[in-house]
CSV table of C-alpha atoms in Angstrom, one decimal:
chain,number,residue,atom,x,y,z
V,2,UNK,CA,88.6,126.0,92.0
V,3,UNK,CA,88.6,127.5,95.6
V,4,UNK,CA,88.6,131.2,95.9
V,5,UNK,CA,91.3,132.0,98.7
V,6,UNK,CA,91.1,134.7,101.1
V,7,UNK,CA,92.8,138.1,100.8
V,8,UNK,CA,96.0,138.3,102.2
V,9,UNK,CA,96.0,140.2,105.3
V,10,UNK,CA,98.4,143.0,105.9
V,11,UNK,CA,99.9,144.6,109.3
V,12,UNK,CA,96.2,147.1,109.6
V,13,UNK,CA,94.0,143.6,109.2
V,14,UNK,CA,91.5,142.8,112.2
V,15,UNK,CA,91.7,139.3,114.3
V,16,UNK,CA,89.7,136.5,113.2
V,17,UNK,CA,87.6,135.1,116.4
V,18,UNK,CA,90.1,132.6,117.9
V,19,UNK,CA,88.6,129.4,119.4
V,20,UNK,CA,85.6,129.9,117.8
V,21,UNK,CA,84.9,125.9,116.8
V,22,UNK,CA,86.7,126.9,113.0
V,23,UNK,CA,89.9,125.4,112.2
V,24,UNK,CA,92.3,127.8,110.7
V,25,UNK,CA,95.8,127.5,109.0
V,26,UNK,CA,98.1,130.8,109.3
V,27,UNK,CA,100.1,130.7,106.3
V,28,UNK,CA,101.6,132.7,102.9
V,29,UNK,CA,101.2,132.0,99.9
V,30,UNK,CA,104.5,132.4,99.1
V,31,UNK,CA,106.3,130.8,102.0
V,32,UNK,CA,107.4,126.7,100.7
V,33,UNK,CA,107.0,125.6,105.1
V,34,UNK,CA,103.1,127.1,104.5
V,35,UNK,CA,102.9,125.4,101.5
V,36,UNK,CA,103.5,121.9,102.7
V,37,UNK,CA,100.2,122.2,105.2
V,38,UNK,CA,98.4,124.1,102.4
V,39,UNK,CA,99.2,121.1,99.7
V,40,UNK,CA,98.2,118.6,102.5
V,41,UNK,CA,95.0,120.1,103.1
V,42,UNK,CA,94.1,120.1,99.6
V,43,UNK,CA,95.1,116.6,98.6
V,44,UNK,CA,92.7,115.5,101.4
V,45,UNK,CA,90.1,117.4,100.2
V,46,UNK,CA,89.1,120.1,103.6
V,47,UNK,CA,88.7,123.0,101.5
V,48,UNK,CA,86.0,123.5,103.8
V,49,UNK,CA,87.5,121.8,107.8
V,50,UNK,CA,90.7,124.0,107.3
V,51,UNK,CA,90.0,127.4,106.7
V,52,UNK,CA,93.3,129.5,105.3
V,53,UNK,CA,94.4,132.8,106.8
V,54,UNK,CA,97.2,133.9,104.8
V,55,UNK,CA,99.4,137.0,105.4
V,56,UNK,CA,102.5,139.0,103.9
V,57,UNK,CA,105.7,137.5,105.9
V,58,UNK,CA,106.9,141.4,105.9
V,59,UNK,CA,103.7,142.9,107.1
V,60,UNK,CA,102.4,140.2,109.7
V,61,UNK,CA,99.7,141.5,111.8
V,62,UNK,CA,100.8,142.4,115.2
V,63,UNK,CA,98.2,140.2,117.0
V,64,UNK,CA,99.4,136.9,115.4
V,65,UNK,CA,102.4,137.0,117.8
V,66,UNK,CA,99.6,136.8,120.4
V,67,UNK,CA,98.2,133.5,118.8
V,68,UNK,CA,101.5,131.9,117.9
V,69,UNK,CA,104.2,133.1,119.8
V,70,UNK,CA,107.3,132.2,117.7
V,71,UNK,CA,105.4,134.5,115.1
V,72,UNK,CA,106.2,131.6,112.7
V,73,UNK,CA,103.9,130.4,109.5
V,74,UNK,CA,102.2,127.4,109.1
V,75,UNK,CA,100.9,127.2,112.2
V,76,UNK,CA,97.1,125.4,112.8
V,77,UNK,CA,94.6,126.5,115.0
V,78,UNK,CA,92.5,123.2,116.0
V,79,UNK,CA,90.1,121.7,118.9
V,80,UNK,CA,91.6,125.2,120.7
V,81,UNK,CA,94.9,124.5,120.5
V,82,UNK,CA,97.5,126.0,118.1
V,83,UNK,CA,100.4,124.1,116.7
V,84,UNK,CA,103.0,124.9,114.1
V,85,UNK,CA,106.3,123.6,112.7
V,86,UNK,CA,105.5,122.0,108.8
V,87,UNK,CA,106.9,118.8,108.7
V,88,UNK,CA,104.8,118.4,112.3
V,89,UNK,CA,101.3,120.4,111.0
V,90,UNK,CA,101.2,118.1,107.9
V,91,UNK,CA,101.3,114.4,110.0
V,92,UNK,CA,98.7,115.7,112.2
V,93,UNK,CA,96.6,117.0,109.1
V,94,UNK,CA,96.9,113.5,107.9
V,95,UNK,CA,96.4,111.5,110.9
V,96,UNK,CA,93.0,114.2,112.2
V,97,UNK,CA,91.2,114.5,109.3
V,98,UNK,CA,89.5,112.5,106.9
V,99,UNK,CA,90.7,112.4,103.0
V,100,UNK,CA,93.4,109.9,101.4
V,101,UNK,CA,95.9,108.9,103.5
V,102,UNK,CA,99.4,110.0,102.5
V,103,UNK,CA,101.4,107.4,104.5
V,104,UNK,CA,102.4,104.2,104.2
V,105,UNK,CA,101.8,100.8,105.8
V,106,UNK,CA,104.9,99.4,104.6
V,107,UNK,CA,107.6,99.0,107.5
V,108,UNK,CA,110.4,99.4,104.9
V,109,UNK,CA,108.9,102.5,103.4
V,110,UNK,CA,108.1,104.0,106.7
V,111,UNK,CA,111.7,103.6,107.8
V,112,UNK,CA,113.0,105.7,104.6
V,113,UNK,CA,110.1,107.9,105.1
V,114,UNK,CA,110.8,108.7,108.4
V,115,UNK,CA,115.1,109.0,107.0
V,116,UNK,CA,114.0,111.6,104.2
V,117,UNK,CA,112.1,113.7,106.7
V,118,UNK,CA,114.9,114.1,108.9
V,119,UNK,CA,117.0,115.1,105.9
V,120,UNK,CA,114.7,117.7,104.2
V,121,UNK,CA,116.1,120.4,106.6
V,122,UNK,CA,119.5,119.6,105.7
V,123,UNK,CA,118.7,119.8,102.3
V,124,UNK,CA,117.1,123.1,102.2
V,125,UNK,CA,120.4,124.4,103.7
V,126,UNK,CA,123.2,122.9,101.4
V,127,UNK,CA,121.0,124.9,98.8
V,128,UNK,CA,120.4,127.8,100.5
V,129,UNK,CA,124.1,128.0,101.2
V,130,UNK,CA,124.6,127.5,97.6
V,131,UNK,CA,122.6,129.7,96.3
V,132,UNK,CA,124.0,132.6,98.7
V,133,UNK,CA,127.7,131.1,98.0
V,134,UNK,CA,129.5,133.3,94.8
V,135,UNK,CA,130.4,130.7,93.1
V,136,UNK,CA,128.0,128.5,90.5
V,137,UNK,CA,127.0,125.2,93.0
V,138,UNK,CA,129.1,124.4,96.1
V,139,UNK,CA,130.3,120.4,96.5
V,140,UNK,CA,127.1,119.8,99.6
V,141,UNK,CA,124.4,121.5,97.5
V,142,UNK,CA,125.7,118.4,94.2
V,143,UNK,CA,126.0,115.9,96.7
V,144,UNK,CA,122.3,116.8,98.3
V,145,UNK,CA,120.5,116.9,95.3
V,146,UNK,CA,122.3,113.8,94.1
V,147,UNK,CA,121.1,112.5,97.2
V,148,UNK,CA,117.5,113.5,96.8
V,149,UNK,CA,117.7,112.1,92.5
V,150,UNK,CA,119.0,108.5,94.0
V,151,UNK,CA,116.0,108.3,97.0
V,152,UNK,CA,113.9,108.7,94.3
V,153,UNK,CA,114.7,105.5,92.6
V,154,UNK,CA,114.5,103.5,95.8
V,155,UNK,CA,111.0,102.2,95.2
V,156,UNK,CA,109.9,101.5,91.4
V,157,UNK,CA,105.9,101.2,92.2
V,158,UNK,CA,105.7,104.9,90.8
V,159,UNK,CA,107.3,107.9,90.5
V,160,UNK,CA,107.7,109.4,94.2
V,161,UNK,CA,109.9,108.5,97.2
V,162,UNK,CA,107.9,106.1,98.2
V,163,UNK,CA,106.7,105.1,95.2
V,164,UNK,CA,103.1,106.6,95.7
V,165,UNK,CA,102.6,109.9,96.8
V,166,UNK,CA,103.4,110.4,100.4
V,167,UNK,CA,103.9,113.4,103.3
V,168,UNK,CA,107.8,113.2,101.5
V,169,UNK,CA,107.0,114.1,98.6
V,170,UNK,CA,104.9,117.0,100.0
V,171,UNK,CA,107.6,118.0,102.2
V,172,UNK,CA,110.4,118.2,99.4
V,173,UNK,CA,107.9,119.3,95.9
V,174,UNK,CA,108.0,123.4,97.3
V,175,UNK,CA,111.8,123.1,97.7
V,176,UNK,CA,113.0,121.0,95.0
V,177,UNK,CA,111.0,122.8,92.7
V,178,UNK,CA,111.7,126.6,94.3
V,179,UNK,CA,114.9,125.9,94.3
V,180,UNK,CA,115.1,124.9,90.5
V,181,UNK,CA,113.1,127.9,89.5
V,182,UNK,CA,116.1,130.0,91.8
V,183,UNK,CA,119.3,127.8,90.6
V,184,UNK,CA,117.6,128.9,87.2
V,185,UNK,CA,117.0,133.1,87.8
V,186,UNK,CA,119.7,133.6,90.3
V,187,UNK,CA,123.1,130.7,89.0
V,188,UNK,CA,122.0,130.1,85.5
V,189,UNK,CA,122.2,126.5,86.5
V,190,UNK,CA,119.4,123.7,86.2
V,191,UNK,CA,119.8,121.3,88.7
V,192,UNK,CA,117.4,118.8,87.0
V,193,UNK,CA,120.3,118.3,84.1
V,194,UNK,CA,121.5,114.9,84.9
V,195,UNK,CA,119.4,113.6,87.5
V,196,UNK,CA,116.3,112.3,85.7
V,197,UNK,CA,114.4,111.3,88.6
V,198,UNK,CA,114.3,115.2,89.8
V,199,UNK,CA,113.0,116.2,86.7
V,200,UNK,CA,110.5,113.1,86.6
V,201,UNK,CA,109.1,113.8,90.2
V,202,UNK,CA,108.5,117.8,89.0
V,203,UNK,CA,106.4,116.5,86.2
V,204,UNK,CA,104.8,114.3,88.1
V,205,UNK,CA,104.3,116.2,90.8
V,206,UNK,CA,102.5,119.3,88.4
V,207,UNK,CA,99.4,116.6,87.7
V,208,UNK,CA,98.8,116.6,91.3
V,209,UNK,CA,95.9,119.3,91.6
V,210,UNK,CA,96.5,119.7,95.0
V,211,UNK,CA,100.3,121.1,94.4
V,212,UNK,CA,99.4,123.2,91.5
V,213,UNK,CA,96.3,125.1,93.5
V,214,UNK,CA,99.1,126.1,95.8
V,215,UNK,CA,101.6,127.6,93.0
V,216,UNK,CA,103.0,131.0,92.4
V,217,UNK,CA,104.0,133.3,89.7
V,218,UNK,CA,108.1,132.1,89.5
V,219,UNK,CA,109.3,135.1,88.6
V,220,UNK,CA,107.2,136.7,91.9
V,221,UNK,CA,109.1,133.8,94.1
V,222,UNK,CA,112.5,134.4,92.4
V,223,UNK,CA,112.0,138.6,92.9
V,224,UNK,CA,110.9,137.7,97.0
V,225,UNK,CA,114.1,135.2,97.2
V,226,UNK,CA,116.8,138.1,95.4
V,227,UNK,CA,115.5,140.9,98.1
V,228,UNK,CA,115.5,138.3,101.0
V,229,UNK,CA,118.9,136.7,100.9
V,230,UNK,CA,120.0,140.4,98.9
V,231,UNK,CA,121.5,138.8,96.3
């Protein structure tokens, strides 16, 4: 098991930038991080991709300097810097060595390339409904029922695309946040009735790669309540 870094706080120093290391900015405890941070591990560059996590609410001052929307996951790489997750984790795939986690299947790319472009609409029907006062709002039921039916698209396994893919790792820190927040904040599963959701969590917690990147729930759910002050 990797040891990870300390989190840096506000008072922590720079690390050398440009140096010839490759560094991913990230928390631990933010699900955009997470998707570069699962990526990296799945491919095995425990040792290319060094991590240099931070508390979102005491960022250093000088990070602002290296990425200017002040944003996490961003990558520093070949002296350049890039951020945005969904972006960070096809160029993790497609610069470093390690399983690849796309497909060559035209049909499969298509749908890939649909979910991807949907994930941020998810994240907000749920976001709205877990902010909204009453139990689940009629876009957060019909985006998860959404998400349960893509999932039976192709039967070669038990992810989007069958195999484990980029979707998968772009939707496990949602799907799975926001059933541990439905659950602490709604008292409402959002796996009951929809089999293939609940399937693609299990499945997804044997992937050692996901579960290296996991946090205490009850942590997530406490950070989520003061953020959206709920």
């Amino acid at each position: 098991m990797e040891a990870l870094p300390a989190t840096l706080t506000s008072a922590s120093e720079q690390p050398p930038l440009y140096d010839g290391t490759t560094r991913l900015y990230m928390s631990y405890v933010c699900p955009y991080a997470q998707r570069a941070w699962i990526t990296r591990n799945y491919k095995g560059l425990q040792e290319k991709i060094k991590l240099v996590p931070f508390y979102m609410t005491d960022k250093p001052g000088w990070y602002k300097e290296v990425y200017p929307k002040n944003q996490v996951p961003s990558l520093e790489h070949n002296n350049n810097i890039m951020g945005e997750s969904l972006d960070l984790i096809k160029y993790i795939d497609s610069n470093f060595d390690g399983p690849k986690l796309v497909t060559n299947d035209p049909e499969k790319q298509r749908f890939a390339e649909e979910l991807l472009g949907y994930s941020d609409a998810f994240n907000r029907a749920l976001l709205d409904a877990l902010r909204s006062k009453g139990p689940m709002t009629a876009e957060a039921v019909a985006a998860l029922d959404k998400i349960n039916s893509s999932l039976l698209k192709f039967d070669d396994g038990p992810f989007f695309l069958g195999q484990l893919s980029l979707v998968d790792i772009a939707y496990a820190p949602f799907i799975e946040g926001f059933q541990i927040f439905f659950a602490g904040i709604k008292s409402c599963d959002i796996t009951e009735g929809r089999v293939h959701i609940h399937k693609f969590i299990e499945e997804m917690n044997k992937i050692e790669a996901y579960m290296q990147t996991k946090q205490d729930p009850q942590v997530l759910l406490a950070l989520t309540k003061k953020k959206f002050e709920i």
